[in-house]
Coordinates of C-alpha atoms and ligand atoms in Angstrom, one line a residue:
M1 CA -53.0 -81.9 81.5
S2 CA -55.4 -84.6 82.7
S3 CA -57.6 -85.6 79.8
P4 CA -60.7 -87.4 80.9
L5 CA -60.2 -89.5 77.7
R6 CA -56.9 -90.8 79.0
N7 CA -58.5 -91.6 82.4
L8 CA -60.9 -94.1 80.8
P9 CA -60.1 -97.6 82.2
A10 CA -58.6 -100.1 79.9
V11 CA -60.7 -103.0 78.5
N12 CA -58.8 -105.5 80.7
T13 CA -59.4 -103.4 83.8
V14 CA -63.1 -103.3 83.2
L15 CA -63.1 -107.1 82.5
S16 CA -61.5 -107.7 85.9
H17 CA -64.3 -105.9 87.8
P18 CA -66.1 -108.6 89.8
D19 CA -69.6 -107.7 88.5
V20 CA -68.3 -107.8 84.9
D21 CA -66.5 -111.1 85.6
K22 CA -69.8 -112.6 86.7
L23 CA -71.2 -112.0 83.2
H24 CA -69.3 -115.1 82.1
E25 CA -72.2 -117.1 83.5
Q26 CA -74.4 -115.7 80.9
M27 CA -72.3 -115.0 77.8
S28 CA -69.0 -115.6 76.1
R29 CA -65.9 -113.6 76.8
A30 CA -66.0 -112.3 73.2
Q31 CA -69.5 -110.9 73.9
I32 CA -68.5 -109.3 77.2
I33 CA -65.5 -107.7 75.5
Q34 CA -67.8 -106.4 72.8
C35 CA -70.0 -104.8 75.5
V36 CA -67.0 -103.2 77.2
R37 CA -65.7 -101.8 73.8
T38 CA -69.2 -100.4 73.0
V39 CA -69.3 -98.6 76.4
L40 CA -65.8 -97.2 76.0
D41 CA -66.4 -96.1 72.5
D42 CA -69.6 -94.3 73.5
L43 CA -67.9 -92.6 76.4
R44 CA -65.0 -91.5 74.1
N45 CA -67.5 -90.0 71.7
Q46 CA -69.4 -88.3 74.4
L47 CA -66.2 -86.8 75.9
R48 CA -65.1 -85.5 72.5
E49 CA -68.4 -84.2 71.3
T50 CA -70.0 -82.9 74.5
P51 CA -67.2 -82.6 77.1
D52 CA -69.4 -80.5 79.3
S53 CA -71.8 -83.4 79.9
N54 CA -69.1 -84.8 82.2
P55 CA -69.9 -88.5 82.1
E56 CA -68.6 -90.6 85.0
T57 CA -65.6 -92.6 83.8
T58 CA -64.6 -94.4 86.9
H59 CA -63.9 -98.1 86.9
A60 CA -67.2 -98.7 88.8
A61 CA -69.2 -96.5 86.4
V62 CA -67.8 -98.2 83.3
A63 CA -68.4 -101.6 84.8
R64 CA -72.1 -100.6 85.6
R65 CA -72.6 -99.4 82.0
T66 CA -71.0 -102.7 80.7
I67 CA -73.5 -104.7 82.7
E68 CA -76.4 -102.6 81.3
A69 CA -75.0 -103.1 77.8
A70 CA -74.9 -106.9 78.5
E71 CA -78.5 -106.8 79.7
R72 CA -79.6 -105.1 76.5
L73 CA -77.6 -107.7 74.5
K74 CA -79.4 -110.5 76.3
L75 CA -82.8 -108.9 75.6
R76 CA -82.0 -109.2 71.9
R77 CA -81.7 -113.0 72.1
L78 CA -84.8 -115.1 71.6
N79 CA -86.0 -115.3 75.1
P80 CA -88.9 -117.2 76.5
V81 CA -91.6 -114.6 77.4
I82 CA -94.9 -114.8 79.3
N83 CA -97.7 -113.7 77.1
A84 CA -100.1 -111.7 79.2
T85 CA -101.3 -109.6 76.3
G86 CA -104.5 -111.6 75.9
V87 CA -103.7 -112.2 72.2
I88 CA -103.4 -116.0 71.8
L89 CA -101.7 -116.1 68.4
H90 CA -99.4 -113.2 68.8
T91 CA -97.3 -112.9 65.7
N92 CA -94.6 -110.9 67.5
L93 CA -94.4 -113.7 70.1
G94 CA -94.1 -116.6 67.6
R95 CA -97.8 -117.3 67.3
A96 CA -98.8 -120.8 68.6
T97 CA -97.1 -122.0 71.8
L98 CA -96.4 -125.7 71.2
S99 CA -97.8 -128.7 73.0
D100 CA -95.6 -130.6 75.5
S101 CA -95.3 -133.5 73.0
A102 CA -94.2 -131.1 70.2
I103 CA -91.6 -129.6 72.4
A104 CA -90.3 -133.0 73.4
R105 CA -90.1 -134.1 69.7
I106 CA -88.1 -131.0 68.7
L107 CA -85.5 -131.9 71.3
Q108 CA -85.3 -135.4 70.0
A109 CA -85.1 -134.3 66.4
A110 CA -82.4 -131.8 67.1
K111 CA -79.8 -134.6 66.8
A112 CA -79.4 -136.8 63.8
T113 CA -82.8 -138.0 62.7
N114 CA -84.4 -139.9 59.8
V115 CA -85.8 -136.8 58.1
E116 CA -85.1 -138.2 54.6
L117 CA -84.4 -141.8 55.4
D118 CA -86.9 -144.7 55.5
L119 CA -85.7 -146.7 58.5
D120 CA -87.7 -149.7 57.4
S121 CA -86.1 -150.2 54.0
G122 CA -82.9 -148.3 54.6
R123 CA -83.6 -146.3 51.5
R124 CA -83.9 -142.6 50.9
G125 CA -87.3 -141.3 52.2
R126 CA -89.3 -138.3 51.4
R127 CA -89.1 -135.4 53.8
G128 CA -92.4 -134.8 55.5
V129 CA -94.1 -138.0 54.4
Y130 CA -95.2 -139.0 57.8
A131 CA -96.7 -135.6 58.7
E132 CA -98.4 -135.5 55.3
D133 CA -100.0 -139.0 56.1
L134 CA -101.3 -137.6 59.4
I135 CA -102.8 -134.6 57.7
R136 CA -104.5 -136.9 55.1
Q137 CA -105.8 -139.0 57.9
L138 CA -107.1 -136.0 59.8
T139 CA -108.8 -134.3 56.9
G140 CA -109.5 -137.0 54.4
A141 CA -107.7 -135.0 51.7
S142 CA -106.2 -137.0 48.9
D143 CA -102.7 -135.6 49.4
A144 CA -100.8 -133.0 51.3
L145 CA -97.6 -131.0 51.1
I146 CA -95.8 -129.0 53.8
V147 CA -93.8 -125.9 53.1
N148 CA -92.3 -123.1 55.2
N149 CA -95.5 -121.0 55.8
C150 CA -98.8 -120.2 54.3
A151 CA -97.3 -117.3 52.3
A152 CA -95.0 -119.8 50.7
A153 CA -97.9 -122.1 50.1
T154 CA -99.8 -119.3 48.3
M155 CA -96.7 -118.5 46.1
L156 CA -96.1 -122.1 45.3
A157 CA -99.8 -122.8 44.5
L158 CA -100.0 -119.8 42.2
Q159 CA -96.7 -120.4 40.5
G160 CA -97.1 -124.1 40.2
V161 CA -100.7 -124.0 38.9
A162 CA -101.0 -120.8 36.9
A163 CA -97.6 -119.3 36.0
G164 CA -97.9 -116.9 33.2
K165 CA -101.7 -117.1 33.3
E166 CA -104.4 -115.0 34.9
V167 CA -105.8 -115.9 38.3
I168 CA -109.2 -114.6 39.1
I169 CA -109.9 -113.1 42.6
S170 CA -112.7 -111.0 44.0
R171 CA -111.7 -107.4 44.7
G172 CA -113.0 -107.8 48.2
Q173 CA -110.4 -110.5 48.9
L174 CA -107.3 -108.6 47.7
V175 CA -106.0 -108.4 51.2
E176 CA -102.8 -107.5 53.1
I177 CA -102.2 -110.2 55.6
G178 CA -99.7 -108.2 57.6
G179 CA -96.0 -107.7 57.6
G180 CA -96.3 -106.3 54.1
F181 CA -97.7 -109.5 52.7
R182 CA -100.0 -108.1 50.0
L183 CA -101.7 -110.3 47.6
P184 CA -101.1 -108.1 44.5
D185 CA -97.4 -108.3 45.2
V186 CA -97.6 -112.1 45.7
F187 CA -99.3 -112.4 42.3
E188 CA -96.5 -110.4 40.7
A189 CA -93.7 -112.3 42.5
A190 CA -95.3 -115.6 41.5
G191 CA -95.4 -114.6 37.9
V192 CA -99.2 -114.8 37.5
I193 CA -101.5 -112.1 36.3
L194 CA -104.0 -110.7 38.7
K195 CA -107.6 -110.6 37.4
E196 CA -109.7 -108.8 40.0
V197 CA -113.5 -109.0 39.6
G198 CA -116.5 -107.6 41.4
T199 CA -116.4 -104.8 43.9
S200 CA -115.1 -104.4 47.5
N201 CA -118.4 -105.4 49.0
R202 CA -120.1 -107.5 46.4
T203 CA -118.9 -110.0 43.9
R204 CA -121.2 -112.4 42.0
I205 CA -120.5 -115.7 40.3
D206 CA -121.2 -114.1 37.0
D207 CA -118.4 -111.6 37.6
Y208 CA -116.0 -114.6 37.8
E209 CA -117.5 -116.3 34.8
K210 CA -117.3 -113.2 32.6
A211 CA -113.6 -112.9 33.4
I212 CA -112.7 -116.5 32.3
H213 CA -111.0 -116.9 28.9
D214 CA -108.2 -118.9 27.4
K215 CA -105.5 -117.2 29.4
T216 CA -107.2 -118.0 32.8
G217 CA -105.2 -120.3 35.0
A218 CA -107.1 -120.6 38.2
I219 CA -109.7 -119.1 40.6
L220 CA -108.4 -118.1 44.0
R221 CA -110.5 -117.5 47.1
V222 CA -108.7 -115.8 50.1
H223 CA -110.2 -115.8 53.5
R224 CA -110.5 -112.2 54.9
S225 CA -108.6 -113.2 58.1
N226 CA -107.9 -109.8 59.6
F227 CA -110.9 -107.7 58.8
R228 CA -114.6 -108.1 58.1
V229 CA -117.0 -106.5 55.7
S230 CA -120.6 -106.3 56.7
G231 CA -123.7 -104.6 55.5
F232 CA -124.5 -104.8 51.8
V233 CA -122.2 -107.7 51.0
A234 CA -122.2 -110.9 48.9
E235 CA -119.8 -113.3 47.4
P236 CA -120.1 -116.8 46.0
S237 CA -119.5 -119.8 48.3
A238 CA -116.5 -122.1 47.9
A239 CA -118.8 -124.7 46.4
E240 CA -120.2 -122.2 43.8
L241 CA -116.6 -121.3 42.8
V242 CA -115.6 -124.9 42.5
G243 CA -118.7 -125.6 40.3
L244 CA -117.7 -122.8 38.0
A245 CA -114.0 -123.8 38.0
R246 CA -115.1 -127.4 37.0
R247 CA -117.1 -126.2 34.1
Y248 CA -114.1 -124.4 32.6
N249 CA -111.6 -127.1 33.7
L250 CA -109.8 -124.7 36.0
P251 CA -108.4 -125.4 39.5
M252 CA -109.9 -123.6 42.5
I253 CA -107.4 -122.6 45.2
D254 CA -108.8 -121.8 48.7
D255 CA -106.5 -119.9 51.0
L256 CA -107.9 -120.3 54.5
G257 CA -105.1 -118.7 56.4
S258 CA -105.8 -120.0 59.9
G259 CA -106.8 -123.6 59.0
C260 CA -109.0 -124.8 61.8
L261 CA -109.1 -128.5 62.2
A262 CA -111.0 -128.6 65.4
N263 CA -114.7 -127.8 65.7
L264 CA -115.0 -124.3 67.3
T265 CA -118.8 -123.9 67.0
S266 CA -119.2 -124.8 70.7
L267 CA -117.1 -121.7 71.5
N268 CA -119.2 -119.5 69.3
L269 CA -116.2 -118.7 67.1
D270 CA -116.7 -118.5 63.4
E271 CA -113.7 -119.4 61.3
P272 CA -113.6 -121.3 58.0
D273 CA -112.6 -124.8 58.7
V274 CA -110.5 -127.2 56.6
A275 CA -113.3 -129.8 56.5
S276 CA -115.8 -127.4 54.8
S277 CA -113.3 -126.2 52.3
L278 CA -112.4 -129.8 51.3
A279 CA -116.1 -130.6 51.3
S280 CA -116.6 -127.9 48.6
D281 CA -114.1 -130.0 46.6
A282 CA -111.6 -127.2 46.2
D283 CA -108.5 -128.4 44.3
L284 CA -106.0 -126.9 46.7
V285 CA -106.6 -125.8 50.3
L286 CA -103.9 -123.7 52.0
F287 CA -103.4 -122.9 55.7
S288 CA -100.8 -122.1 58.3
G289 CA -99.4 -124.5 60.8
D290 CA -99.0 -122.0 63.6
K291 CA -102.4 -120.5 63.7
L292 CA -105.5 -122.5 64.9
L293 CA -103.7 -125.8 64.2
G294 CA -101.5 -124.9 67.1
G295 CA -98.3 -126.2 65.7
P296 CA -95.0 -124.7 64.4
Q297 CA -94.6 -122.2 61.6
A298 CA -95.5 -124.1 58.4
G299 CA -97.7 -123.8 55.3
I300 CA -99.9 -126.8 54.5
L301 CA -101.3 -127.5 51.1
L302 CA -104.1 -130.1 50.8
G303 CA -105.9 -131.2 47.8
K304 CA -106.1 -133.3 44.6
A305 CA -103.3 -135.7 44.3
D306 CA -102.2 -134.7 40.8
W307 CA -102.0 -131.0 41.7
I308 CA -100.0 -131.8 44.9
A309 CA -97.7 -134.1 42.9
R310 CA -97.1 -131.3 40.4
L311 CA -96.4 -128.8 43.2
R312 CA -94.1 -131.2 45.0
R313 CA -91.8 -131.3 41.9
H314 CA -91.7 -127.5 41.6
P315 CA -88.4 -125.9 42.5
M316 CA -90.3 -123.5 44.8
A317 CA -91.3 -126.5 47.0
R318 CA -87.6 -127.3 47.5
A319 CA -86.8 -123.6 48.2
T320 CA -89.5 -123.4 50.8
R321 CA -89.1 -126.8 52.5
V322 CA -89.3 -127.1 56.2
C323 CA -86.6 -128.1 58.6
K324 CA -86.6 -131.3 60.7
L325 CA -87.4 -129.4 63.9
T326 CA -90.6 -128.0 62.3
L327 CA -91.5 -131.4 61.0
A328 CA -90.9 -133.0 64.4
A329 CA -93.2 -130.4 66.1
L330 CA -95.8 -130.7 63.4
E331 CA -95.9 -134.5 63.6
A332 CA -96.5 -134.3 67.3
T333 CA -99.2 -131.6 67.0
L334 CA -101.0 -133.6 64.3
E335 CA -100.8 -136.7 66.6
D336 CA -102.4 -134.6 69.4
H337 CA -105.2 -133.8 67.0
L338 CA -105.6 -137.4 65.9
A339 CA -105.7 -138.6 69.5
G340 CA -108.9 -136.6 69.9
N341 CA -107.9 -134.5 72.9
A342 CA -106.5 -131.5 71.1
F343 CA -108.5 -129.2 73.3
D344 CA -106.5 -130.4 76.3
S345 CA -103.1 -131.0 74.7
V346 CA -102.7 -128.2 72.1
P347 CA -102.2 -124.9 74.0
V348 CA -103.9 -122.7 71.4
L349 CA -107.1 -124.7 71.7
S350 CA -107.0 -125.0 75.5
M351 CA -106.4 -121.3 75.8
L352 CA -109.2 -120.6 73.4
S353 CA -111.6 -122.9 75.1
M354 CA -110.8 -122.2 78.8
P355 CA -113.9 -121.0 80.5
A356 CA -113.6 -117.3 81.6
K357 CA -114.4 -118.5 85.1
E358 CA -111.3 -120.6 85.2
V359 CA -109.2 -117.6 83.9
Q360 CA -110.7 -115.5 86.7
E361 CA -109.8 -118.1 89.3
R362 CA -106.2 -118.1 88.1
C363 CA -106.1 -114.3 88.3
E364 CA -107.6 -114.4 91.8
R365 CA -105.1 -116.9 93.0
A366 CA -102.3 -114.7 91.7
V367 CA -103.7 -111.6 93.5
D368 CA -104.1 -113.6 96.7
E369 CA -100.5 -114.7 96.6
L370 CA -99.4 -111.1 96.1
S371 CA -101.6 -109.6 98.8
E372 CA -98.7 -108.8 101.1
A373 CA -97.0 -106.7 98.3
G374 CA -99.2 -103.7 99.2
L375 CA -100.0 -103.0 95.7
D376 CA -103.2 -101.8 94.0
L377 CA -104.1 -105.2 92.4
S378 CA -107.5 -106.3 91.3
V379 CA -109.1 -108.9 89.0
V380 CA -111.1 -107.3 86.2
P381 CA -113.0 -108.7 83.2
C382 CA -111.5 -108.1 79.8
Q383 CA -111.6 -109.3 76.2
S384 CA -108.9 -111.6 74.7
E385 CA -108.3 -112.0 71.0
V386 CA -107.4 -115.0 68.9
G387 CA -104.8 -112.9 66.9
G388 CA -102.6 -114.2 64.1
G389 CA -105.0 -112.6 61.7
S390 CA -107.9 -114.9 62.8
M391 CA -111.4 -113.9 63.7
A392 CA -110.8 -110.2 63.4
D393 CA -114.0 -109.1 65.0
Q394 CA -114.6 -111.8 67.5
S395 CA -113.2 -111.4 71.0
I396 CA -113.3 -113.8 73.9
S397 CA -114.4 -113.0 77.5
S398 CA -111.5 -113.2 79.8
F399 CA -110.0 -111.9 83.0
A400 CA -106.9 -110.0 83.9
V401 CA -104.9 -108.8 86.9
R402 CA -105.0 -105.1 86.9
I403 CA -102.1 -103.2 88.4
G404 CA -103.3 -99.7 89.4
G405 CA -101.2 -96.7 90.0
S406 CA -99.5 -94.2 87.8
H407 CA -96.4 -94.9 85.6
A408 CA -98.1 -97.7 83.7
N409 CA -95.6 -97.4 80.9
E410 CA -92.6 -97.8 83.2
L411 CA -94.2 -100.8 84.9
L412 CA -94.9 -102.3 81.5
R413 CA -91.3 -101.9 80.6
S414 CA -90.1 -103.4 83.9
L415 CA -92.3 -106.4 83.3
R416 CA -91.0 -106.8 79.7
T417 CA -87.3 -106.6 80.6
S418 CA -87.6 -108.6 83.8
E419 CA -86.1 -112.1 84.0
A420 CA -89.5 -113.6 83.1
R421 CA -90.1 -111.1 80.3
I422 CA -93.8 -110.5 81.0
L423 CA -95.8 -108.9 78.3
G424 CA -99.0 -107.1 79.3
R425 CA -101.0 -104.3 77.9
I426 CA -102.3 -100.9 79.1
E427 CA -106.0 -100.2 79.3
N428 CA -107.5 -97.0 80.7
G429 CA -104.1 -96.1 82.0
A430 CA -103.5 -99.3 84.0
V431 CA -101.5 -102.4 83.2
L432 CA -103.6 -105.4 82.5
L433 CA -102.1 -108.9 82.7
D434 CA -104.7 -111.1 80.8
F435 CA -104.2 -114.7 81.9
R436 CA -105.9 -116.4 78.9
A437 CA -102.9 -116.7 76.7
I438 CA -100.5 -117.6 79.6
H439 CA -99.6 -121.2 79.9
P440 CA -101.1 -122.2 83.3
K441 CA -97.7 -123.7 84.3
D442 CA -96.3 -120.1 84.0
D443 CA -98.7 -118.6 86.5
S444 CA -96.3 -119.1 89.4
I445 CA -93.4 -117.7 87.4
L446 CA -95.4 -114.6 86.8
V447 CA -96.4 -114.2 90.4
N448 CA -92.8 -114.7 91.6
E449 CA -91.5 -112.1 89.1
L450 CA -94.2 -109.7 90.0
R451 CA -93.1 -110.0 93.6
R452 CA -89.5 -109.2 92.7
I453 CA -90.4 -106.3 90.4
I454 CA -92.8 -104.8 92.9
R455 CA -90.1 -104.8 95.5
K456 CA -87.9 -102.8 93.2
P457 CA -88.6 -99.1 93.1
W458 CA -90.0 -99.2 89.6
R459 CA -92.1 -96.2 90.2
T460 CA -88.9 -94.0 90.1
D461 CA -87.3 -96.0 87.3
R462 CA -86.0 -93.7 84.5
Ligands
PLP1 C1 -102.1 -115.7 57.9 C2 -102.5 -115.8 56.5 C3 -101.5 -116.1 55.5 C4 -100.1 -116.1 55.8 O1 -99.8 -117.2 56.6 P1 -98.3 -117.4 57.1 O2 -98.3 -118.8 57.6 O3 -98.1 -116.4 58.2 O4 -97.4 -117.2 56.0 C5 -102.0 -116.2 54.2 N1 -103.3 -116.1 53.9 C6 -104.2 -115.9 54.9 C7 -105.7 -115.8 54.5 C8 -103.9 -115.7 56.2 O5 -104.8 -115.5 57.2

């Protein structure tokens, strides 16, 4: 009676396999044991439930499966990836890639840091005060407050300004930002009453005015980041809304989403910028730190000092405060903007503004370096996107390395799970690696990885 179940190698035997032992370079013994146990459990189940499937249970086979399980475990970690998708602010890839100075400052702040200590006086300091000063300097706003993200900024603004009251918003601006962040739900969670006015395509200032009564707490304007309406459309400007709000002594909250500080007009990109919103005299202006600002995930509230002071005292502000690492990166990013060379130093802006010709040259260099690989490689024009729910209908001319041949999906997977974790896209059945959103310093990593992958018989993978 030789039961295949009993022939399974013991955990310790698997651990002693030289290839499994090598995993110690990459993970703890506890994690390796976890991989071995998972593999053995799976095999046991398979042997019980479908004995006819006859899985290999030798020492070597179990070791191989353990290494595969370890690979899958490693893929679940936060890994650096190469973004060849052509989407500059890719939410699934953490949006803005940070500037060199921001990265350096995160490393410094990782140890003990004066996040809530004023080193000059030795007294307790307010978290975020320096970054808020920088934002004020950059924008001319009277005051600023930094929270965890723009969704938190919206919640805080609604709750802090208009809890229990009605907030008026145009029907055309009742958006879903993505990831299930829907404005009607935000209103409800913030404890304010949604008062929608107008229609999906047209809302007039009168519509707002007619909705105002003694229960009204604020007027909210939300940028339609991720879609556009065109045709028979109209809505009041920020300045008109502020004018109306003033007459009724109400605050006007302007949720910009992407919060562009730089001037993008030379790039022909149309995105509401922070300066215009402040110029309209909105009471509160909200935007993200990791969209066009090019910094870490954060939500920034700008505006009138008394409103900001009120929000700063709100318990939601404490519950959504940012960590020191975020502040460190944000400070450095804001300093990059202040230094006036953000288009060079802030990756989001340099990626956005890089001339297509330069992207093309980088692609051509990569293809040249891979010429000996004997692959169907070419450089093709394509369109990149800003992403992150910005500039929904505006794309940017770009170039990509096209990898021809069949099995595009398998190649895409090989690229994604490779050591360099390269993320591309498929267009017309071929893999495209768009170089616009790749950090130029990573071009050579990508080329080297491609060389390795191409040598592997990926065509017969799986
Ligand atoms: C992206 C966006 C948000 C959410 O910002 P997060 O920083 O991701 O929370 C809110 N409002 C608008 C208009 C946006 O575009």
